[in-house]
Amino acid sequence: ASFTLLCFRSPLVTPLIFGLLLQAPFTHPSTITQPNFVLLLADDLGIGDVGCYGNDTIRTPNIDGLAKEGVKLTQHIAAAPLCTPSRAAFLTGRYPLRSGMDAINDYRVIFWNAGSGGLPPNETTFAKILQHQGYSTGLIGKWHQGVNCESRNDHCHHPLKHGFDYFYGMPFTLISDCQPTEAPEMDRAFRRKLWLSTQMIGLITLTAVLGRLTGLISVHWRTLTCLAGFSLLFFISWFSSYGFVRYWNCIMMRNHGITEQPMVTDRTTSLILRESISFIERNKHKPFLLFLSFLHSHTPLLTTEKFLGRSRHGLYGDNVEEMDWMVGQVLDAIDKEGLRETTLVYFASDHGGWLERQEGERQLGGWNGIYKGGKAMGGWEGGIRVPGIVRWPGVLPAGTVIDEPTSLMDIYPTVVNLAGGEVPQDRVVDGRDLLPLLRGAAAHSEHEFLFHYCGVHLHAVRWHQKDSGAVWKAHYMTPIFSPPGAGACYDRGFCQCFGEGVALHEPPLLFELSQDPSEAKPLSADTEPFFDAVIRKIGRAVEEHRRTLTPVPQQLSVSNVVWKPWLQPCCGTFPFCWCDKEGDN
């Protein structure tokens, strides 16, 4: 019967087979055992800063080229709107609060190299799994997941403890304090309060001494000595950390050793690029994972003279264009070594652009296109919707655009499965394998719901209603912009996650993102007939999601983020920490 059916349909089958033969061949992933992975993650880059996502004032030909040769994701979502939690989620495939890497307070990122918080040793990164699969694994650039736990050299949070064979870069993050010519950035408002308190205590002490000398105040010298001692101790207690931020946080490491303390920013870009290309060249004969975690485009926007003044978007644009050039250099190295067809390249940003980052008239933060909000805002699209591009010639169809909800956490199972590893079964993994969607074998993302946190506070939830194509998003809290209507929290520099800095919504604000991606027109029961049903559906999903959460130690608690001198990485004998081994070489 099957033979008869085949013969009967042969007039239809023949042209079909002929048409398929004319199509460009796509290699099935199983025929390429253990592809290489080059994961490129920008820092603070807005989705509106890239040409293929609509920017026409910043030139990004190499990133745009990746999109033309691969797959562009238009609804690619970060699991958090700030560096530390977003990167923890990226590395583990899990919402950051599952590992204790999201904040219960206003300290929402790792603040010091000498803090004791960081990515817990019991978390399994994709690098650790690939390491067990025989991959050479390297991290070049930014880490920002902690260093030590109990002693200066235990390196419990270090990249080498989390599956990377090789590390070169910053264990912390780039900040303006690293550039001697820039105004301090780290904890700026708190530092002002400390200075003011020091001056007030000093003034009180000086007044008391003068009063005693002139006989206007009757006070014992012992009391004055204690007051002066307290003034000095108070000053030392905070200036020993905040007065030397450049030495404590702005360091470069190679594996466990410090190469620059403080870092020499003029050569950082060239060294990171050199290390990235060298890693590819050293490992070209075996499968490798290179995670190039850019310091671009975080302030202070380190940009070499070659790129200064080239863009039409000021220093920020110059910095993005330099990063694009670096992407091109890495891609050239892949081509030079004949690895183009066997290497999956991924490009994304850790979260949205920083709208509030300004110095006078200069805008030093990114642009998030049509999307509301930005960095530090856990619910609004501008803080979490980021560029997402995947290229794998011969396997992924070139020039494809996918408008399905995807997450940075999806890279975890995608990379692990392609490398022949197994996703851990002893914990909840929130990422989903992207390959069927990227290859066109699946029409829809596996994500039905995505939960958008600001710290440990659930700000919004996205529901992808696959049968209708609708993407509903309910906001339970939103930041209060300052000044009102400004679109960001310019008065504070960052938007808050809880307390007086947020507005609670009952019922939640509801948007349909496929019709209103800018989240400009909230729906109501009067304007949307399915309003109540959608809110109930999302509410049930939140309850189910919360049942999967278990208590874990809070890595970003105050006790974990404060500076601890006994944990300070030091090139020398503490507190005399200084070296320049790159310069010596």
XYZ file of C-alpha atoms in Angstrom, residues 172-372:
201
model
C 35.101 43.509 39.745
C 33.462 45.871 37.241
C 34.643 48.982 35.494
C 33.643 52.185 37.320
C 34.605 55.836 36.941
C 36.808 55.558 40.047
C 39.178 53.483 37.896
C 39.925 56.556 35.767
C 41.882 59.148 37.799
C 40.520 62.012 35.685
C 36.859 61.086 36.287
C 34.585 62.010 39.200
C 33.998 59.157 41.670
C 31.032 56.951 40.831
C 30.896 54.248 43.482
C 28.443 54.978 46.301
C 28.678 58.669 45.444
C 25.755 59.858 47.592
C 26.831 57.767 50.586
C 30.374 59.097 50.317
C 29.066 62.666 50.406
C 27.218 61.854 53.637
C 30.363 60.339 55.143
C 32.411 63.416 54.228
C 29.746 65.699 55.699
C 29.586 63.641 58.905
C 33.374 63.695 59.197
C 33.467 67.454 58.772
C 30.713 67.947 61.375
C 32.463 65.694 63.909
C 35.756 67.429 63.209
C 34.146 70.846 63.597
C 32.580 69.826 66.908
C 35.945 68.541 68.143
C 37.793 71.684 67.027
C 35.133 73.937 68.624
C 35.396 72.044 71.893
C 39.200 72.337 71.913
C 39.105 76.067 71.167
C 36.431 76.561 73.815
C 38.577 74.759 76.368
C 41.675 76.808 75.443
C 39.784 80.116 75.706
C 37.938 79.108 78.852
C 34.504 79.428 77.233
C 33.743 75.729 77.743
C 34.539 73.703 80.818
C 35.472 70.267 79.523
C 38.136 67.783 80.635
C 41.107 67.166 78.371
C 40.391 63.437 78.667
C 36.977 64.021 77.099
C 38.537 66.082 74.328
C 41.106 63.342 73.707
C 38.334 60.744 73.421
C 36.382 63.015 71.067
C 39.442 63.576 68.881
C 40.149 59.838 68.883
C 36.584 59.096 67.848
C 36.853 61.649 65.005
C 40.037 60.012 63.750
C 38.661 56.473 64.019
C 35.457 57.456 62.223
C 37.471 58.970 59.384
C 39.783 55.958 59.110
C 36.853 53.518 59.259
C 35.441 54.695 55.954
C 38.354 56.403 54.216
C 40.435 53.199 54.402
C 37.946 51.708 51.937
C 36.307 54.546 49.999
C 39.496 56.593 49.859
C 41.302 53.856 47.916
C 38.612 52.474 45.628
C 40.955 52.589 42.653
C 43.458 50.340 44.426
C 40.947 47.957 45.991
C 38.515 47.456 43.110
C 40.243 48.486 39.889
C 42.585 45.565 39.458
C 43.409 43.133 36.651
C 44.064 39.449 37.224
C 45.442 36.539 35.268
C 44.056 33.390 36.838
C 44.711 33.827 40.584
C 47.503 36.362 40.207
C 47.118 40.140 40.109
C 48.795 41.747 37.088
C 47.852 45.397 37.656
C 46.877 47.146 40.890
C 45.524 49.634 40.062
C 44.758 48.852 36.439
C 46.346 50.986 33.729
C 43.234 51.954 31.790
C 45.088 53.202 28.703
C 45.983 49.654 27.682
C 43.049 47.657 29.046
C 41.196 47.389 25.727
C 44.227 46.183 23.768
C 45.108 43.628 26.459
C 41.595 42.174 26.577
C 41.505 41.879 22.795
C 44.980 40.332 22.705
C 44.052 37.785 25.370
C 40.824 36.853 23.552
C 42.529 36.225 20.225
C 45.383 34.379 21.934
C 42.887 32.066 23.661
C 41.320 31.164 20.305
C 44.742 30.529 18.738
C 45.919 28.358 21.661
C 42.811 26.193 21.656
C 41.987 25.883 17.959
C 42.724 22.152 17.874
C 40.214 21.201 20.580
C 36.698 22.338 21.493
C 36.686 25.584 23.447
C 34.373 28.015 25.192
C 35.405 31.667 25.164
C 33.292 34.004 27.267
C 34.371 37.516 26.272
C 32.750 39.745 28.868
C 33.343 43.278 27.593
C 34.111 46.238 29.834
C 32.447 48.323 27.095
C 30.085 50.221 27.344
C 30.179 50.820 31.107
C 31.404 54.138 32.451
C 34.005 55.601 32.414
C 33.779 54.480 28.767
C 37.428 53.578 28.224
C 38.017 54.416 24.570
C 41.306 54.447 22.703
C 42.370 57.569 20.841
C 41.712 55.874 17.496
C 37.961 55.921 18.146
C 37.530 59.216 19.994
C 35.251 61.623 18.157
C 34.291 59.127 15.462
C 30.615 58.644 16.241
C 27.690 61.056 16.178
C 26.730 60.072 19.714
C 29.604 61.483 21.751
C 31.944 59.437 23.926
C 29.329 56.756 24.507
C 28.930 56.225 20.765
C 32.713 56.161 20.320
C 32.936 53.462 22.961
C 30.243 51.308 21.342
C 31.915 51.643 17.946
C 35.205 50.503 19.461
C 33.472 47.475 20.980
C 32.013 46.659 17.568
C 35.528 46.818 16.132
C 36.671 44.382 18.841
C 33.841 42.029 17.857
C 35.126 42.201 14.291
C 38.679 41.373 15.384
C 37.475 38.293 17.283
C 35.402 37.150 14.301
C 38.435 37.622 12.036
C 40.476 35.432 14.385
C 37.818 32.716 14.159
C 37.906 32.893 10.360
C 41.709 32.955 10.254
C 41.903 29.691 12.196
C 39.301 28.042 9.954
C 36.760 27.742 12.765
C 33.855 29.658 11.246
C 31.677 26.630 10.468
C 32.316 24.914 13.796
C 31.810 27.910 16.100
C 28.576 29.223 17.561
C 28.864 32.965 18.233
C 26.447 34.697 20.579
C 26.170 38.435 21.257
C 24.034 40.143 23.911
C 24.057 42.775 26.653
C 23.699 42.021 30.354
C 20.783 44.495 30.701
C 19.463 47.794 29.353
C 21.267 51.120 29.028
C 21.788 53.447 31.998
C 19.559 56.433 31.319
C 20.536 58.429 34.418
C 24.297 58.287 33.799
C 25.175 61.862 32.910
C 27.975 64.328 33.619
C 26.755 67.865 32.984
C 25.571 67.954 29.390
C 27.228 64.640 28.525
C 25.027 61.540 28.243
C 27.236 58.635 29.295
C 24.599 55.911 29.352
C 22.910 53.975 26.601
C 19.653 54.232 24.690
C 16.884 51.654 24.897
C 15.033 52.580 21.736
C 11.252 52.616 21.948
C 11.238 50.783 25.272
C 10.365 52.467 28.556
